Amino acid sequence: MKRVRLSRGFYVAVLLAVSVTLLIAGWSLYVKKTTPEELLYVPKRAVMTPELELLRRYVQIDTTNPPGNETEGATFLVDVLKRHGIESELIESAPGRGNVYARIEGRRPGEGLLLLNHIDVVAADPERWSKPPFEGDVEHNMMYGRGTLDMKGVGITQLLAFIELARSGRVPERDVVFLATADEEQGSRLGIEWLLEHRPDVIEGVRYAVNEGGITETIKEEVVYFAVEIGSRQMVSLRLSASDRDTIRRIRLELEPEFTSRDPERVLPEVREYFRSIAPKRLAFAPYLQDIDGTIGQGEFWRLPEPYRALTRNDILMDGPSERGEGFEADLYLINLPDEDPDQVIARFRERLSGHDVDIEVVRKMGPAPISSTDTPMFRLIVETVQREYGSNVTVGPFILHAGTTDSRYLRGKGIDVYGVWPFPVDYHQSQGIHGADERVRLDWFMSGVSMMKNLVREYATVE
């Protein structure tokens, strides 16, 4: 296998794009003329619970990827399960690269629920943090630490839900699988991708999965929109090699107009549904999102923010040229709509660049990854569970990632409907800690997420 090499620029672009998505939520607050006083957070008394202590201990295990060292984190999870009398398996895809698999068997085959999370985290520069990134320090009712949001915090809520179900003493109607994986932050070759190739039994009988990827929007400490991730665009990474710099430059100039395209290519039905769902929460853009086809037809599409426009087209990013050995190279990233066949995309670009003296190497290809349906019992159960936990007035709707992706893509390609769920509220300011400095979770909100995840898993597993 060829090694994945995604440039720093690509990751920066992804992070900036995600930040723009979250800024849209901030814009809706501006339109509503919410005052600073209404948004002021008055810290509550920090109350440490056994669940929070478990999260803190997990965060204290440094599983920065690279190099990963996920086996230490995997061993921690296996030990927790063992203390509760639950058998699990630590599966190493390579030395130090541990994954954890456990299953509670139910009565009905083929209807299993997979709780998917990853053990590794991105790097954290202590110089940029106000607290040590691997201590789990608590201040102002917030726990600071790399992974509190992405995604050890979510992983712990899944673990606790799994343990509660196992200890209930009741044989559930449906299987529930707990799967904590390695290497998600660096492409998943030693995580879910490796497991699906070498241990396909870990997803045997799975119908639905819950993973990361969702978003919660809050106003005045209340969840107003609970976004469930149902899909994402997919990336193809190509490496262009030429004997001279000018060849790479000519290709870049030829592709340049597509780097900044404003025009839509096509609107997938699921994207149209997402726009209609989010429209009432986007006062500045509601008319354009409510009827996206009318917006395009009236020439008003350009008025929408880039994250929305991006969901209607395939994009191109390019790095380089850079000198490598006796020649020059450039990395070309093709960010495609979820249903695009990557082999056809690659074939089109080979034909398109056939007039240039350039070698094209496929570094990485993703997709197609079908968008998960919102018309399923599992999605409806997520809606009901969220509204019981956070209030019947909370809007629960779909969300599609326009930049970046998760391990859900592998499972969707296997016919599994996967839903990205952030079980606890996360406000805009906290979200800036994801892949950034001072990543943190609010203690009381985390506990509400534990409750929500337990209810979701219990309900799906046991209701006849």
CSV table of C-alpha atoms in Angstrom, one decimal:
chain,number,residue,atom,x,y,z
A,1,MET,CA,0.0,0.0,0.0
A,2,LYS,CA,1.2,3.5,-0.8
A,3,ARG,CA,1.5,5.9,2.2
A,4,VAL,CA,-1.1,8.6,2.4
A,5,ARG,CA,0.4,12.1,2.4
A,6,LEU,CA,-2.1,14.9,2.9
A,7,SER,CA,-0.5,18.3,3.0
A,8,ARG,CA,-0.7,20.7,6.0
A,9,GLY,CA,-2.4,23.0,3.6
A,10,PHE,CA,-5.2,20.5,3.0
A,11,TYR,CA,-5.9,20.0,6.7
A,12,VAL,CA,-5.8,23.8,7.2
A,13,ALA,CA,-8.3,24.2,4.4
A,14,VAL,CA,-10.6,21.5,6.0
A,15,LEU,CA,-10.4,23.1,9.4
A,16,LEU,CA,-11.2,26.6,8.0
A,17,ALA,CA,-14.1,25.2,6.1
A,18,VAL,CA,-15.5,23.5,9.2
A,19,SER,CA,-15.1,26.8,11.1
A,20,VAL,CA,-17.0,28.6,8.4
A,21,THR,CA,-19.9,26.1,8.9
A,22,LEU,CA,-20.0,26.9,12.5
A,23,LEU,CA,-19.8,30.6,11.8
A,24,ILE,CA,-23.1,30.3,10.0
A,25,ALA,CA,-24.7,29.4,13.3
A,26,GLY,CA,-23.2,32.6,14.7
A,27,TRP,CA,-24.6,34.6,11.9
A,28,SER,CA,-28.1,33.5,12.8
A,29,LEU,CA,-27.6,34.9,16.3
A,30,TYR,CA,-26.6,38.2,14.7
A,31,VAL,CA,-29.7,38.3,12.6
A,32,LYS,CA,-31.8,37.7,15.8
A,33,LYS,CA,-30.0,40.5,17.5
A,34,THR,CA,-29.1,38.3,20.5
A,35,THR,CA,-27.4,40.5,23.1
A,36,PRO,CA,-24.1,39.7,24.8
A,37,GLU,CA,-25.9,39.4,28.1
A,38,GLU,CA,-28.1,36.7,26.7
A,39,LEU,CA,-25.0,34.7,25.6
A,40,LEU,CA,-23.0,35.2,28.8
A,41,TYR,CA,-22.0,32.0,30.3
A,42,VAL,CA,-22.0,31.9,34.1
A,43,PRO,CA,-20.0,28.9,35.2
A,44,LYS,CA,-21.8,26.3,37.3
A,45,ARG,CA,-20.2,24.6,40.2
A,46,ALA,CA,-18.0,21.8,38.9
A,47,VAL,CA,-19.3,18.4,40.0
A,48,MET,CA,-17.0,15.5,39.2
A,49,THR,CA,-18.9,12.2,38.7
A,50,PRO,CA,-17.5,8.7,38.1
A,51,GLU,CA,-18.3,9.2,34.4
A,52,LEU,CA,-16.2,12.4,34.2
A,53,GLU,CA,-13.4,10.7,36.1
A,54,LEU,CA,-13.4,8.0,33.5
A,55,LEU,CA,-13.2,10.6,30.7
A,56,ARG,CA,-10.4,12.3,32.5
A,57,ARG,CA,-8.4,9.1,32.8
A,58,TYR,CA,-8.9,8.4,29.1
A,59,VAL,CA,-7.8,11.9,28.1
A,60,GLN,CA,-4.6,11.5,30.2
A,61,ILE,CA,-3.5,8.7,27.8
A,62,ASP,CA,-1.6,10.4,25.0
A,63,THR,CA,-2.7,8.8,21.8
A,64,THR,CA,-1.5,11.5,19.5
A,65,ASN,CA,-1.4,10.4,15.9
A,66,PRO,CA,1.2,10.2,14.5
A,67,PRO,CA,2.6,8.0,16.0
A,68,GLY,CA,-0.7,6.8,17.5
A,69,ASN,CA,0.2,4.4,20.3
A,70,GLU,CA,-3.5,3.5,20.5
A,71,THR,CA,-2.8,0.2,22.2
A,72,GLU,CA,-2.4,2.1,25.5
A,73,GLY,CA,-5.8,3.6,25.1
A,74,ALA,CA,-7.2,0.3,23.9
A,75,THR,CA,-5.9,-1.5,26.9
A,76,PHE,CA,-7.6,1.1,29.1
A,77,LEU,CA,-11.0,0.5,27.4
A,78,VAL,CA,-10.5,-3.3,27.6
A,79,ASP,CA,-9.8,-3.0,31.4
A,80,VAL,CA,-12.9,-0.9,32.0
A,81,LEU,CA,-15.0,-3.5,30.2
A,82,LYS,CA,-13.4,-6.4,32.1
A,83,ARG,CA,-14.1,-4.7,35.4
A,84,HIS,CA,-17.8,-4.8,34.5
A,85,GLY,CA,-17.6,-8.5,33.5
A,86,ILE,CA,-17.6,-7.8,29.7
A,87,GLU,CA,-15.4,-9.7,27.4
A,88,SER,CA,-13.7,-7.7,24.6
A,89,GLU,CA,-10.9,-8.2,22.2
A,90,LEU,CA,-7.8,-6.0,21.7
A,91,ILE,CA,-6.9,-6.2,18.0
A,92,GLU,CA,-3.6,-4.8,16.9
A,93,SER,CA,-3.3,-3.9,13.2
A,94,ALA,CA,0.4,-3.1,13.8
A,95,PRO,CA,2.6,-2.9,16.8
A,96,GLY,CA,1.1,-0.3,19.2
A,97,ARG,CA,-1.9,0.3,16.9
A,98,GLY,CA,-4.7,-1.2,19.0
A,99,ASN,CA,-8.5,-1.5,18.3
A,100,VAL,CA,-11.1,-2.7,20.7
A,101,TYR,CA,-14.1,-4.9,19.7
A,102,ALA,CA,-16.9,-6.1,22.0
A,103,ARG,CA,-20.4,-7.4,21.2
A,104,ILE,CA,-23.6,-8.0,23.1
A,105,GLU,CA,-25.6,-10.6,21.2
A,106,GLY,CA,-29.4,-10.1,20.7
A,107,ARG,CA,-32.2,-12.3,19.6
A,108,ARG,CA,-32.7,-10.8,16.1
A,109,PRO,CA,-30.0,-11.3,13.5
A,110,GLY,CA,-29.2,-8.6,11.0
A,111,GLU,CA,-30.4,-5.6,13.0
A,112,GLY,CA,-27.3,-4.8,15.0
A,113,LEU,CA,-26.3,-1.3,16.2
A,114,LEU,CA,-22.6,-0.4,16.0
A,115,LEU,CA,-21.1,2.2,18.4
A,116,LEU,CA,-18.1,3.5,16.5
A,117,ASN,CA,-15.4,5.8,17.9
A,118,HIS,CA,-11.7,6.3,17.5
A,119,ILE,CA,-8.9,6.2,20.0
A,120,ASP,CA,-6.3,8.5,18.4
A,121,VAL,CA,-6.2,12.2,18.6
A,122,VAL,CA,-4.4,15.0,16.7
A,123,ALA,CA,-1.3,16.7,18.1
A,124,ALA,CA,-1.6,19.4,20.8
A,125,ASP,CA,1.1,22.1,21.2
A,126,PRO,CA,1.2,22.8,25.0
A,127,GLU,CA,2.5,26.3,24.3
A,128,ARG,CA,-0.8,27.2,22.7
A,129,TRP,CA,-2.9,25.8,25.5
A,130,SER,CA,-3.9,27.5,28.7
A,131,LYS,CA,-4.0,24.1,30.4
A,132,PRO,CA,-1.9,20.9,29.8
A,133,PRO,CA,-3.5,19.1,26.9
A,134,PHE,CA,-3.3,15.6,28.5
A,135,GLU,CA,-4.2,16.3,32.1
A,136,GLY,CA,-8.0,16.7,32.0
A,137,ASP,CA,-7.8,19.8,34.2
A,138,VAL,CA,-11.2,21.3,35.2
A,139,GLU,CA,-11.9,25.0,35.5
A,140,HIS,CA,-15.2,26.9,35.3
A,141,ASN,CA,-17.1,23.7,34.9
A,142,MET,CA,-15.1,22.8,31.8
A,143,MET,CA,-12.7,19.8,31.4
A,144,TYR,CA,-9.7,20.7,29.2
A,145,GLY,CA,-7.9,18.0,27.2
A,146,ARG,CA,-7.2,16.8,23.8
A,147,GLY,CA,-10.0,14.4,22.8
A,148,THR,CA,-12.6,15.7,25.2
A,149,LEU,CA,-14.6,16.5,22.0
A,150,ASP,CA,-12.8,14.6,19.2
A,151,MET,CA,-13.6,12.0,20.1
A,152,LYS,CA,-12.8,10.4,23.4
A,153,GLY,CA,-15.7,12.2,25.0
A,154,VAL,CA,-18.2,10.7,22.6
A,155,GLY,CA,-16.4,7.3,22.9
A,156,ILE,CA,-16.9,7.3,26.7
A,157,THR,CA,-20.7,8.0,26.3
A,158,GLN,CA,-20.9,5.0,24.0
A,159,LEU,CA,-18.8,2.9,26.4
A,160,LEU,CA,-21.1,3.7,29.3
A,161,ALA,CA,-24.2,3.0,27.3
A,162,PHE,CA,-22.7,-0.4,26.2
A,163,ILE,CA,-21.8,-1.3,29.8
A,164,GLU,CA,-25.2,-0.4,31.1
A,165,LEU,CA,-26.9,-2.6,28.5
A,166,ALA,CA,-24.5,-5.5,29.3
A,167,ARG,CA,-25.1,-5.2,33.0
A,168,SER,CA,-28.9,-5.1,32.7
A,169,GLY,CA,-29.0,-8.9,32.7
A,170,ARG,CA,-31.5,-8.8,29.9
A,171,VAL,CA,-30.9,-10.4,26.5
A,172,PRO,CA,-31.5,-7.6,24.1
A,173,GLU,CA,-33.6,-7.9,20.9
A,174,ARG,CA,-30.7,-6.7,18.8
A,175,ASP,CA,-26.9,-6.9,18.8
A,176,VAL,CA,-25.0,-4.0,20.0
A,177,VAL,CA,-21.3,-3.7,19.0
A,178,PHE,CA,-18.7,-1.4,20.6
A,179,LEU,CA,-15.8,-0.7,18.3
A,180,ALA,CA,-12.9,1.7,19.2
A,181,THR,CA,-10.5,2.1,16.3
A,182,ALA,CA,-6.9,3.4,15.6
A,183,ASP,CA,-5.6,5.8,13.0
A,184,GLU,CA,-8.8,7.7,12.1
A,185,GLU,CA,-6.9,11.0,12.2
A,186,GLN,CA,-4.4,9.9,9.6
A,187,GLY,CA,-6.7,8.1,7.1
A,188,SER,CA,-7.7,4.9,9.0
A,189,ARG,CA,-5.5,2.5,7.1
A,190,LEU,CA,-4.6,0.9,10.4
A,191,GLY,CA,-8.1,1.3,11.9
A,192,ILE,CA,-11.5,0.7,10.3
A,193,GLU,CA,-10.0,0.1,6.9
A,194,TRP,CA,-7.7,-2.6,8.2
A,195,LEU,CA,-10.5,-4.2,10.3
A,196,LEU,CA,-12.9,-4.4,7.4
A,197,GLU,CA,-10.2,-6.2,5.4
A,198,HIS,CA,-8.9,-8.5,8.0
A,199,ARG,CA,-11.7,-8.8,10.6
A,200,PRO,CA,-15.0,-8.3,8.7
A,201,ASP,CA,-16.8,-10.2,11.5
A,202,VAL,CA,-16.7,-7.0,13.6
A,203,ILE,CA,-19.6,-5.6,11.5
A,204,GLU,CA,-21.4,-8.8,10.9
A,205,GLY,CA,-25.1,-8.3,11.3
A,206,VAL,CA,-24.8,-4.5,11.8
A,207,ARG,CA,-27.7,-2.5,10.3
A,208,TYR,CA,-27.0,0.9,11.8
A,209,ALA,CA,-24.1,2.7,13.3
A,210,VAL,CA,-23.6,5.8,15.5
A,211,ASN,CA,-20.4,7.7,15.0
A,212,GLU,CA,-19.0,11.3,15.3
A,213,GLY,CA,-19.8,14.1,12.8
A,214,GLY,CA,-22.9,15.7,14.3
A,215,ILE,CA,-23.3,19.3,15.4
A,216,THR,CA,-25.3,20.9,18.2
A,217,GLU,CA,-26.3,24.6,18.0
A,218,THR,CA,-27.0,26.4,21.2
A,219,ILE,CA,-28.6,29.8,22.1
A,220,LYS,CA,-28.7,30.9,25.7
A,221,GLU,CA,-27.5,27.5,26.8
A,222,GLU,CA,-30.4,25.8,25.0
A,223,VAL,CA,-30.0,23.3,22.1
A,224,VAL,CA,-32.0,24.8,19.2
A,225,TYR,CA,-30.8,22.6,16.4
A,226,PHE,CA,-29.4,19.0,16.7
A,227,ALA,CA,-27.7,18.1,13.5
A,228,VAL,CA,-27.3,14.4,12.7
A,229,GLU,CA,-24.5,13.9,10.1
A,230,ILE,CA,-25.7,11.6,7.3
A,231,GLY,CA,-23.0,12.0,4.7
A,232,SER,CA,-20.0,13.8,3.4
A,233,ARG,CA,-18.2,14.6,0.2
A,234,GLN,CA,-15.4,12.2,-0.7
A,235,MET,CA,-11.8,12.9,-1.6
A,236,VAL,CA,-9.5,11.6,-4.4
A,237,SER,CA,-5.8,12.5,-3.9
A,238,LEU,CA,-3.5,12.4,-7.0
A,239,ARG,CA,0.2,13.1,-7.2
A,240,LEU,CA,1.3,14.8,-10.4
A,241,SER,CA,5.0,14.3,-11.4
A,242,ALA,CA,6.8,16.1,-14.3
A,243,SER,CA,10.4,16.7,-15.3
A,244,ASP,CA,10.0,20.5,-15.2
A,245,ARG,CA,8.2,23.1,-13.1
A,246,ASP,CA,6.5,24.7,-16.0
A,247,THR,CA,4.4,21.6,-16.8
A,248,ILE,CA,3.0,21.6,-13.3
A,249,ARG,CA,2.4,25.4,-13.5
A,250,ARG,CA,0.5,25.0,-16.9
A,251,ILE,CA,-1.7,22.3,-15.3
A,252,ARG,CA,-2.4,24.6,-12.4
A,253,LEU,CA,-3.4,27.5,-14.6
A,254,GLU,CA,-5.6,25.2,-16.7
A,255,LEU,CA,-7.5,24.1,-13.5
A,256,GLU,CA,-7.5,27.4,-11.8
A,257,PRO,CA,-11.0,28.5,-12.8
A,258,GLU,CA,-12.4,25.5,-11.0
A,259,PHE,CA,-10.7,26.3,-7.7
A,260,THR,CA,-13.1,29.2,-7.1
A,261,SER,CA,-16.3,27.9,-8.9
A,262,ARG,CA,-19.5,29.5,-7.6
A,263,ASP,CA,-21.9,27.5,-9.9
A,264,PRO,CA,-23.8,24.4,-8.7
A,265,GLU,CA,-23.4,21.1,-10.6
A,266,ARG,CA,-26.3,19.2,-9.2
A,267,VAL,CA,-28.4,19.1,-6.0
A,268,LEU,CA,-28.7,15.7,-4.4
A,269,PRO,CA,-32.2,14.9,-2.9
A,270,GLU,CA,-30.6,14.5,0.5
A,271,VAL,CA,-28.9,17.9,0.2
A,272,ARG,CA,-32.2,19.5,-0.7
A,273,GLU,CA,-33.7,17.9,2.4
A,274,TYR,CA,-30.8,19.2,4.5
A,275,PHE,CA,-31.3,22.8,3.2
A,276,ARG,CA,-35.1,22.7,3.9
A,277,SER,CA,-34.4,21.4,7.4
A,278,ILE,CA,-31.9,24.0,8.4
A,279,ALA,CA,-33.6,26.9,6.7
A,280,PRO,CA,-35.8,28.0,9.7
A,281,LYS,CA,-32.6,28.3,11.8
A,282,ARG,CA,-30.8,30.5,9.2
A,283,LEU,CA,-32.9,33.7,9.1
A,284,ALA,CA,-30.5,35.5,6.8
A,285,PHE,CA,-30.6,32.7,4.2
A,286,ALA,CA,-33.9,31.0,4.9
A,287,PRO,CA,-35.6,31.9,1.6
A,288,TYR,CA,-32.6,30.7,-0.5
A,289,LEU,CA,-32.3,27.4,1.4
A,290,GLN,CA,-36.0,26.6,1.6
A,291,ASP,CA,-36.3,26.4,-2.2
A,292,ILE,CA,-32.8,25.8,-3.5
A,293,ASP,CA,-34.0,25.0,-7.0
A,294,GLY,CA,-35.8,28.3,-7.2
A,295,THR,CA,-32.7,30.1,-5.8
A,296,ILE,CA,-30.5,28.6,-8.5
A,297,GLY,CA,-33.1,29.3,-11.2
A,298,GLN,CA,-33.4,33.0,-10.1
A,299,GLY,CA,-29.6,33.4,-10.2
A,300,GLU,CA,-29.4,33.9,-6.4
A,301,PHE,CA,-27.3,30.9,-5.6
A,302,TRP,CA,-24.2,33.1,-5.1
A,303,ARG,CA,-25.8,34.6,-2.0
A,304,LEU,CA,-25.4,31.4,0.0
A,305,PRO,CA,-22.2,30.9,2.1
A,306,GLU,CA,-19.6,28.6,0.7
A,307,PRO,CA,-20.3,25.6,2.9
A,308,TYR,CA,-23.8,25.3,1.4
A,309,ARG,CA,-22.6,26.0,-2.2
A,310,ALA,CA,-19.9,23.3,-1.8
A,311,LEU,CA,-22.6,20.6,-1.3
A,312,THR,CA,-23.8,21.1,-4.9
A,313,ARG,CA,-20.5,20.6,-6.7
A,314,ASN,CA,-17.2,18.8,-7.0
A,315,ASP,CA,-14.1,20.8,-6.1
A,316,ILE,CA,-10.4,20.9,-6.8
A,317,LEU,CA,-7.5,21.8,-4.5
A,318,MET,CA,-3.9,21.8,-5.6
A,319,ASP,CA,-0.5,22.1,-3.8
A,320,GLY,CA,2.8,22.7,-5.4
A,321,PRO,CA,4.8,22.5,-7.5
A,322,SER,CA,7.7,21.3,-5.3
A,323,GLU,CA,11.0,20.0,-6.3
A,324,ARG,CA,11.4,16.2,-5.7
A,325,GLY,CA,14.6,14.5,-6.8
A,326,GLU,CA,15.2,15.3,-10.5
A,327,GLY,CA,11.7,16.5,-11.1
A,328,PHE,CA,8.7,18.3,-9.7
A,329,GLU,CA,5.6,17.2,-8.0
A,330,ALA,CA,2.2,18.6,-7.0
A,331,ASP,CA,-0.7,17.1,-5.0
A,332,LEU,CA,-4.1,17.4,-6.5
A,333,TYR,CA,-7.2,16.9,-4.3
A,334,LEU,CA,-10.6,16.2,-5.9
A,335,ILE,CA,-13.4,16.8,-3.4
A,336,ASN,CA,-16.4,14.9,-4.8
A,337,LEU,CA,-20.1,14.6,-4.1
A,338,PRO,CA,-20.8,11.5,-2.0
A,339,ASP,CA,-22.2,9.4,-4.9
A,340,GLU,CA,-19.3,10.0,-7.4
A,341,ASP,CA,-17.5,6.9,-8.5
A,342,PRO,CA,-13.8,7.7,-7.8
A,343,ASP,CA,-12.5,5.5,-10.6
A,344,GLN,CA,-14.6,7.5,-13.1
A,345,VAL,CA,-13.3,10.7,-11.6
A,346,ILE,CA,-9.7,9.5,-12.0
A,347,ALA,CA,-10.3,8.4,-15.5
A,348,ARG,CA,-11.7,11.8,-16.4
A,349,PHE,CA,-8.7,13.6,-15.1
A,350,ARG,CA,-6.3,11.2,-16.8
A,351,GLU,CA,-8.0,12.0,-20.1
A,352,ARG,CA,-8.1,15.7,-19.3
A,353,LEU,CA,-4.4,15.9,-18.6
A,354,SER,CA,-3.4,13.6,-21.4
A,355,GLY,CA,-2.0,16.5,-23.3
A,356,HIS,CA,0.6,17.2,-20.7
A,357,ASP,CA,3.8,15.2,-20.1
A,358,VAL,CA,2.9,14.3,-16.6
A,359,ASP,CA,2.7,11.1,-14.6
A,360,ILE,CA,-0.4,10.6,-12.4
A,361,GLU,CA,-0.3,8.5,-9.2
A,362,VAL,CA,-3.4,7.7,-7.2
A,363,VAL,CA,-2.5,8.3,-3.6
A,364,ARG,CA,-5.9,8.0,-2.1
A,365,LYS,CA,-9.4,7.4,-3.3
A,366,MET,CA,-12.6,7.6,-1.3
A,367,GLY,CA,-16.2,6.8,-2.2
A,368,PRO,CA,-18.7,6.3,-3.3
A,369,ALA,CA,-20.3,6.6,0.1
A,370,PRO,CA,-24.1,6.7,-0.1
A,371,ILE,CA,-25.8,9.3,2.1
A,372,SER,CA,-27.6,7.7,5.0
A,373,SER,CA,-31.4,7.8,4.9
A,374,THR,CA,-33.4,9.9,7.3
A,375,ASP,CA,-36.4,7.6,6.7
A,376,THR,CA,-35.4,4.8,9.0
A,377,PRO,CA,-36.5,3.6,12.4
A,378,MET,CA,-33.0,4.5,13.8
A,379,PHE,CA,-33.2,8.1,12.6
A,380,ARG,CA,-36.7,8.5,14.0
A,381,LEU,CA,-35.4,7.1,17.3
A,382,ILE,CA,-32.6,9.6,17.4
A,383,VAL,CA,-35.1,12.4,17.0
A,384,GLU,CA,-37.3,11.1,19.8
A,385,THR,CA,-34.3,10.5,22.1
A,386,VAL,CA,-32.9,14.0,21.5
A,387,GLN,CA,-36.2,15.7,22.1
A,388,ARG,CA,-36.8,13.8,25.3
A,389,GLU,CA,-33.3,14.8,26.6
A,390,TYR,CA,-33.2,18.4,25.3
A,391,GLY,CA,-36.8,19.4,24.9
A,392,SER,CA,-39.6,18.8,22.4
A,393,ASN,CA,-38.9,22.2,20.7
A,394,VAL,CA,-35.4,21.2,19.6
A,395,THR,CA,-35.2,20.7,15.8
A,396,VAL,CA,-33.5,17.5,14.9
A,397,GLY,CA,-32.4,17.4,11.3
A,398,PRO,CA,-29.7,16.1,8.9
A,399,PHE,CA,-26.3,17.5,8.3
A,400,ILE,CA,-23.9,16.8,5.4
A,401,LEU,CA,-20.2,17.6,5.8
A,402,HIS,CA,-18.9,19.7,2.9
A,403,ALA,CA,-15.2,19.4,4.0
A,404,GLY,CA,-13.5,16.6,5.8
A,405,THR,CA,-14.9,13.2,6.4
A,406,THR,CA,-15.1,10.4,9.0
A,407,ASP,CA,-14.8,6.7,9.2
A,408,SER,CA,-18.6,6.5,8.4
A,409,ARG,CA,-17.6,6.5,4.7
A,410,TYR,CA,-16.4,2.9,5.0
A,411,LEU,CA,-19.5,1.6,6.6
A,412,ARG,CA,-21.9,3.5,4.2
A,413,GLY,CA,-20.1,1.8,1.4
A,414,LYS,CA,-21.1,-1.5,3.0
A,415,GLY,CA,-24.8,-0.6,3.0
A,416,ILE,CA,-24.9,0.4,6.7
A,417,ASP,CA,-26.8,3.6,7.6
A,418,VAL,CA,-24.5,5.6,9.8
A,419,TYR,CA,-25.5,8.7,11.8
A,420,GLY,CA,-23.1,11.2,13.2
A,421,VAL,CA,-24.3,12.1,16.7
A,422,TRP,CA,-22.8,14.5,19.2
A,423,PRO,CA,-24.8,13.4,22.2
A,424,PHE,CA,-23.8,16.4,24.4
A,425,PRO,CA,-24.2,20.1,23.5
A,426,VAL,CA,-21.1,21.9,22.2
A,427,ASP,CA,-21.3,25.6,21.7
A,428,TYR,CA,-19.4,27.6,19.0
A,429,HIS,CA,-16.5,28.7,21.3
A,430,GLN,CA,-15.9,25.1,22.5
A,431,SER,CA,-16.0,23.8,19.0
A,432,GLN,CA,-13.0,25.9,18.1
A,433,GLY,CA,-10.9,23.6,20.3
A,434,ILE,CA,-11.4,20.7,17.8
A,435,HIS,CA,-8.0,20.2,16.3
A,436,GLY,CA,-7.1,23.5,18.0
A,437,ALA,CA,-6.0,24.8,21.4
A,438,ASP,CA,-8.0,24.4,24.6
A,439,GLU,CA,-10.3,21.7,23.5
A,440,ARG,CA,-12.8,21.3,26.3
A,441,VAL,CA,-16.2,19.9,27.3
A,442,ARG,CA,-18.7,21.4,29.7
A,443,LEU,CA,-19.2,18.9,32.6
A,444,ASP,CA,-23.0,19.2,33.0
A,445,TRP,CA,-23.5,19.0,29.2
A,446,PHE,CA,-21.3,15.9,29.0
A,447,MET,CA,-23.5,14.2,31.6
A,448,SER,CA,-26.6,15.0,29.6
A,449,GLY,CA,-24.9,13.3,26.7
A,450,VAL,CA,-24.2,10.2,28.7
A,451,SER,CA,-27.9,10.1,29.6
A,452,MET,CA,-28.9,10.6,25.9
A,453,MET,CA,-26.6,7.9,24.6
A,454,LYS,CA,-27.7,5.4,27.3
A,455,ASN,CA,-31.4,6.0,26.4
A,456,LEU,CA,-30.7,5.7,22.7
A,457,VAL,CA,-28.8,2.4,22.9
A,458,ARG,CA,-31.2,0.9,25.5
A,459,GLU,CA,-34.3,1.8,23.4
A,460,TYR,CA,-32.9,0.5,20.2
A,461,ALA,CA,-31.5,-2.7,21.7
A,462,THR,CA,-34.5,-3.7,23.8
A,463,VAL,CA,-37.7,-2.5,22.3
A,464,GLU,CA,-39.5,-5.3,20.5
